[in-house]
PDB file of C-alpha atoms in Angstrom:
ATOM      1  CA  MET A   1      18.097 -30.400 -20.131  1.00  0.00           C
ATOM      2  CA  LYS A   2      21.052 -28.482 -18.719  1.00  0.00           C
ATOM      3  CA  LEU A   3      21.215 -27.757 -14.873  1.00  0.00           C
ATOM      4  CA  SER A   4      21.363 -23.978 -16.121  1.00  0.00           C
ATOM      5  CA  SER A   5      18.631 -23.749 -18.358  1.00  0.00           C
ATOM      6  CA  LEU A   6      16.155 -25.969 -15.177  1.00  0.00           C
ATOM      7  CA  PHE A   7      17.494 -22.876 -13.020  1.00  0.00           C
ATOM      8  CA  ALA A   8      17.085 -20.284 -15.808  1.00  0.00           C
ATOM      9  CA  GLN A   9      13.543 -21.394 -15.932  1.00  0.00           C
ATOM     10  CA  PHE A  10      12.422 -21.720 -11.988  1.00  0.00           C
ATOM     11  CA  ALA A  11      13.677 -18.321 -11.824  1.00  0.00           C
ATOM     12  CA  LEU A  12      11.853 -17.013 -14.341  1.00  0.00           C
ATOM     13  CA  VAL A  13       8.769 -18.367 -13.285  1.00  0.00           C
ATOM     14  CA  GLY A  14       9.656 -16.676 -10.161  1.00  0.00           C
ATOM     15  CA  CYS A  15       9.931 -13.731 -11.373  1.00  0.00           C
ATOM     16  CA  PHE A  16       6.076 -13.806 -12.890  1.00  0.00           C
ATOM     17  CA  ILE A  17       4.489 -15.103  -9.257  1.00  0.00           C
ATOM     18  CA  SER A  18       6.263 -12.553  -7.605  1.00  0.00           C
ATOM     19  CA  ALA A  19       5.039 -10.032  -9.926  1.00  0.00           C
ATOM     20  CA  SER A  20       2.028 -10.944  -9.934  1.00  0.00           C
ATOM     21  CA  ALA A  21       1.469 -10.898  -5.677  1.00  0.00           C
ATOM     22  CA  ILE A  22       3.363  -7.060  -6.435  1.00  0.00           C
ATOM     23  CA  ALA A  23       1.004  -5.895  -9.318  1.00  0.00           C
ATOM     24  CA  GLU A  24      -2.227  -5.915  -6.617  1.00  0.00           C
ATOM     25  CA  VAL A  25      -1.096  -3.218  -4.733  1.00  0.00           C
ATOM     26  CA  VAL A  26      -1.356   0.036  -5.950  1.00  0.00           C
ATOM     27  CA  GLN A  27       1.693   2.438  -5.762  1.00  0.00           C
ATOM     28  CA  LEU A  28       1.732   6.212  -6.124  1.00  0.00           C
ATOM     29  CA  SER A  29       3.347   9.390  -4.830  1.00  0.00           C
ATOM     30  CA  ARG A  30       2.083  12.102  -6.289  1.00  0.00           C
ATOM     31  CA  ASP A  31      -1.192  14.720  -4.693  1.00  0.00           C
ATOM     32  CA  HIS A  32      -2.955  13.988  -8.250  1.00  0.00           C
ATOM     33  CA  GLU A  33      -2.240  10.458  -7.844  1.00  0.00           C
ATOM     34  CA  PHE A  34      -4.150  10.322  -4.331  1.00  0.00           C
ATOM     35  CA  ASP A  35      -6.870  12.409  -5.592  1.00  0.00           C
ATOM     36  CA  ALA A  36      -7.948  10.420  -8.138  1.00  0.00           C
ATOM     37  CA  GLN A  37      -7.523   7.082  -6.501  1.00  0.00           C
ATOM     38  CA  LEU A  38      -9.386   8.209  -3.876  1.00  0.00           C
ATOM     39  CA  LEU A  39     -12.453   9.795  -6.176  1.00  0.00           C
ATOM     40  CA  GLN A  40     -12.705   6.681  -8.751  1.00  0.00           C
ATOM     41  CA  SER A  41     -12.916   4.188  -5.503  1.00  0.00           C
ATOM     42  CA  ASP A  42     -16.116   2.407  -4.779  1.00  0.00           C
ATOM     43  CA  LYS A  43     -14.558   0.158  -2.218  1.00  0.00           C
ATOM     44  CA  PRO A  44     -12.374   0.782   0.968  1.00  0.00           C
ATOM     45  CA  LEU A  45      -9.196   2.067   0.167  1.00  0.00           C
ATOM     46  CA  LEU A  46      -6.420   0.725   2.750  1.00  0.00           C
ATOM     47  CA  VAL A  47      -4.020   3.177   2.477  1.00  0.00           C
ATOM     48  CA  ALA A  48      -0.015   2.891   4.153  1.00  0.00           C
ATOM     49  CA  PHE A  49       1.480   7.013   3.722  1.00  0.00           C
ATOM     50  CA  CYS A  50       5.204   5.300   3.514  1.00  0.00           C
ATOM     51  CA  ALA A  51       8.969   6.649   2.929  1.00  0.00           C
ATOM     52  CA  PRO A  52      10.625   3.812   1.659  1.00  0.00           C
ATOM     53  CA  TYR A  53      14.215   4.847   3.543  1.00  0.00           C
ATOM     54  CA  ILE A  54      12.470   3.438   6.845  1.00  0.00           C
ATOM     55  CA  GLY A  55      12.384   0.083   7.907  1.00  0.00           C
ATOM     56  CA  LYS A  56       8.693  -0.068   9.637  1.00  0.00           C
ATOM     57  CA  CYS A  57       7.573   0.916   5.855  1.00  0.00           C
ATOM     58  CA  LYS A  58       9.718  -2.003   4.571  1.00  0.00           C
ATOM     59  CA  THR A  59       8.807  -4.314   6.662  1.00  0.00           C
ATOM     60  CA  LEU A  60       4.660  -3.294   6.176  1.00  0.00           C
ATOM     61  CA  ARG A  61       4.812  -3.874   2.268  1.00  0.00           C
ATOM     62  CA  PRO A  62       4.117  -7.708   2.482  1.00  0.00           C
ATOM     63  CA  ASP A  63       1.733  -7.249   4.797  1.00  0.00           C
ATOM     64  CA  PHE A  64      -0.056  -4.633   2.277  1.00  0.00           C
ATOM     65  CA  GLU A  65       1.384  -7.522  -0.358  1.00  0.00           C
ATOM     66  CA  THR A  66      -1.036 -10.277   1.723  1.00  0.00           C
ATOM     67  CA  VAL A  67      -3.883  -8.225   1.902  1.00  0.00           C
ATOM     68  CA  ALA A  68      -3.910  -7.243  -1.641  1.00  0.00           C
ATOM     69  CA  SER A  69      -4.118 -11.111  -2.392  1.00  0.00           C
ATOM     70  CA  GLN A  70      -6.859 -11.728   0.319  1.00  0.00           C
ATOM     71  CA  TYR A  71      -9.353  -8.734  -0.082  1.00  0.00           C
ATOM     72  CA  GLU A  72      -8.953  -8.731  -4.549  1.00  0.00           C
ATOM     73  CA  GLY A  73     -11.796  -7.214  -5.593  1.00  0.00           C
ATOM     74  CA  ARG A  74     -13.462  -6.131  -1.978  1.00  0.00           C
ATOM     75  CA  ALA A  75     -10.501  -3.339  -0.860  1.00  0.00           C
ATOM     76  CA  THR A  76      -8.382  -1.338  -3.178  1.00  0.00           C
ATOM     77  CA  VAL A  77      -4.865  -1.067  -1.620  1.00  0.00           C
ATOM     78  CA  VAL A  78      -2.265   1.383  -1.719  1.00  0.00           C
ATOM     79  CA  TYR A  79       0.951   1.897  -1.033  1.00  0.00           C
ATOM     80  CA  MET A  80       1.518   5.834  -1.017  1.00  0.00           C
ATOM     81  CA  ILE A  81       5.114   6.915  -0.548  1.00  0.00           C
ATOM     82  CA  VAL A  82       4.609  10.657   0.319  1.00  0.00           C
ATOM     83  CA  ASN A  83       8.591  11.122   0.704  1.00  0.00           C
ATOM     84  CA  GLU A  84      11.592  10.409  -1.291  1.00  0.00           C
ATOM     85  CA  ARG A  85      15.233  10.746  -0.129  1.00  0.00           C
ATOM     86  CA  GLY A  86      13.490  13.110   2.546  1.00  0.00           C
ATOM     87  CA  THR A  87      11.654  15.156   0.516  1.00  0.00           C
ATOM     88  CA  THR A  88       8.170  15.746   0.800  1.00  0.00           C
ATOM     89  CA  THR A  89       6.566  13.930  -2.573  1.00  0.00           C
ATOM     90  CA  ALA A  90       2.760  14.740  -1.753  1.00  0.00           C
ATOM     91  CA  GLU A  91       2.925  17.337   0.342  1.00  0.00           C
ATOM     92  CA  GLU A  92      -0.866  18.617   0.267  1.00  0.00           C
ATOM     93  CA  THR A  93      -2.249  15.383   1.197  1.00  0.00           C
ATOM     94  CA  VAL A  94       0.769  15.091   3.864  1.00  0.00           C
ATOM     95  CA  LYS A  95      -0.959  18.696   4.784  1.00  0.00           C
ATOM     96  CA  LYS A  96      -4.994  17.012   4.831  1.00  0.00           C
ATOM     97  CA  TYR A  97      -4.997  14.223   6.227  1.00  0.00           C
ATOM     98  CA  ASN A  98      -1.683  15.426   8.585  1.00  0.00           C
ATOM     99  CA  ILE A  99       0.806  12.621   8.595  1.00  0.00           C
ATOM    100  CA  ARG A 100       3.321  13.260  11.289  1.00  0.00           C
ATOM    101  CA  GLY A 101       5.255   9.716  11.069  1.00  0.00           C
ATOM    102  CA  PHE A 102       5.364   6.823   8.796  1.00  0.00           C
ATOM    103  CA  PRO A 103       4.325   4.708   8.017  1.00  0.00           C
ATOM    104  CA  THR A 104       0.234   6.234   8.880  1.00  0.00           C
ATOM    105  CA  THR A 105      -1.983   3.631   7.700  1.00  0.00           C
ATOM    106  CA  MET A 106      -5.466   5.018   7.196  1.00  0.00           C
ATOM    107  CA  LEU A 107      -8.998   3.322   5.396  1.00  0.00           C
ATOM    108  CA  PHE A 108     -10.852   5.262   3.505  1.00  0.00           C
ATOM    109  CA  LYS A 109     -14.480   4.452   2.771  1.00  0.00           C
ATOM    110  CA  ASN A 110     -16.993   7.065   0.551  1.00  0.00           C
ATOM    111  CA  GLY A 111     -13.863   9.686   0.593  1.00  0.00           C
ATOM    112  CA  LYS A 112     -13.432   9.976   4.141  1.00  0.00           C
ATOM    113  CA  VAL A 113     -10.954   8.300   6.785  1.00  0.00           C
ATOM    114  CA  VAL A 114     -12.976   5.863   8.784  1.00  0.00           C
ATOM    115  CA  VAL A 115      -9.834   3.928  10.940  1.00  0.00           C
ATOM    116  CA  ASN A 116      -6.615   5.388  11.297  1.00  0.00           C
ATOM    117  CA  LEU A 117      -3.858   2.930  12.375  1.00  0.00           C
ATOM    118  CA  ILE A 118      -0.916   3.256  14.543  1.00  0.00           C
ATOM    119  CA  ASP A 119       1.812   0.742  14.273  1.00  0.00           C
ATOM    120  CA  SER A 120      -0.052  -1.363  11.998  1.00  0.00           C
ATOM    121  CA  ASP A 121       0.854  -4.978  11.257  1.00  0.00           C
ATOM    122  CA  LEU A 122      -1.397  -7.159   9.323  1.00  0.00           C
ATOM    123  CA  THR A 123      -4.072  -8.440  11.972  1.00  0.00           C
ATOM    124  CA  SER A 124      -4.832  -4.520  12.209  1.00  0.00           C
ATOM    125  CA  LEU A 125      -5.164  -4.376   8.780  1.00  0.00           C
ATOM    126  CA  THR A 126      -7.130  -7.101   7.821  1.00  0.00           C
ATOM    127  CA  ARG A 127      -9.418  -6.436  11.116  1.00  0.00           C
ATOM    128  CA  ALA A 128     -10.031  -3.305   9.775  1.00  0.00           C
ATOM    129  CA  LEU A 129     -11.260  -4.405   6.381  1.00  0.00           C
ATOM    130  CA  ASP A 130     -13.536  -6.685   7.899  1.00  0.00           C
ATOM    131  CA  LYS A 131     -15.302  -3.802   9.995  1.00  0.00           C
ATOM    132  CA  ASN A 132     -15.698  -2.062   7.045  1.00  0.00           C
ATOM    133  CA  LEU A 133     -16.854  -3.970   4.170  1.00  0.00           C
TER     134      LEU A 133
END
């Protein structure tokens, strides 16, 4: 087998592994998408309200992917983009939940906010979920 073929196969496998880890986090960006997700969820819903250009939002994404894998089937993990390039994409959601900075992380249960996390990290995310499962 040629070395270039081996690298191509490795890259392809890497893409599938990466894509499957990311696929567990639900990504939304519109009010109606969030409302639908909140209404249909029968499990706790962990949501990071983010702006993708903010550094802390970028560093939070891998923690959300880890949590999505760890709590698969027990909780829904959502990465909600509410501000894209300085423009609010989910204005009603931002107003309703009084989102003033990014990221804002909230845990919903039965459609209501049960935890509002400030400066969340992997430990605080798993602690909040464990207390509310």
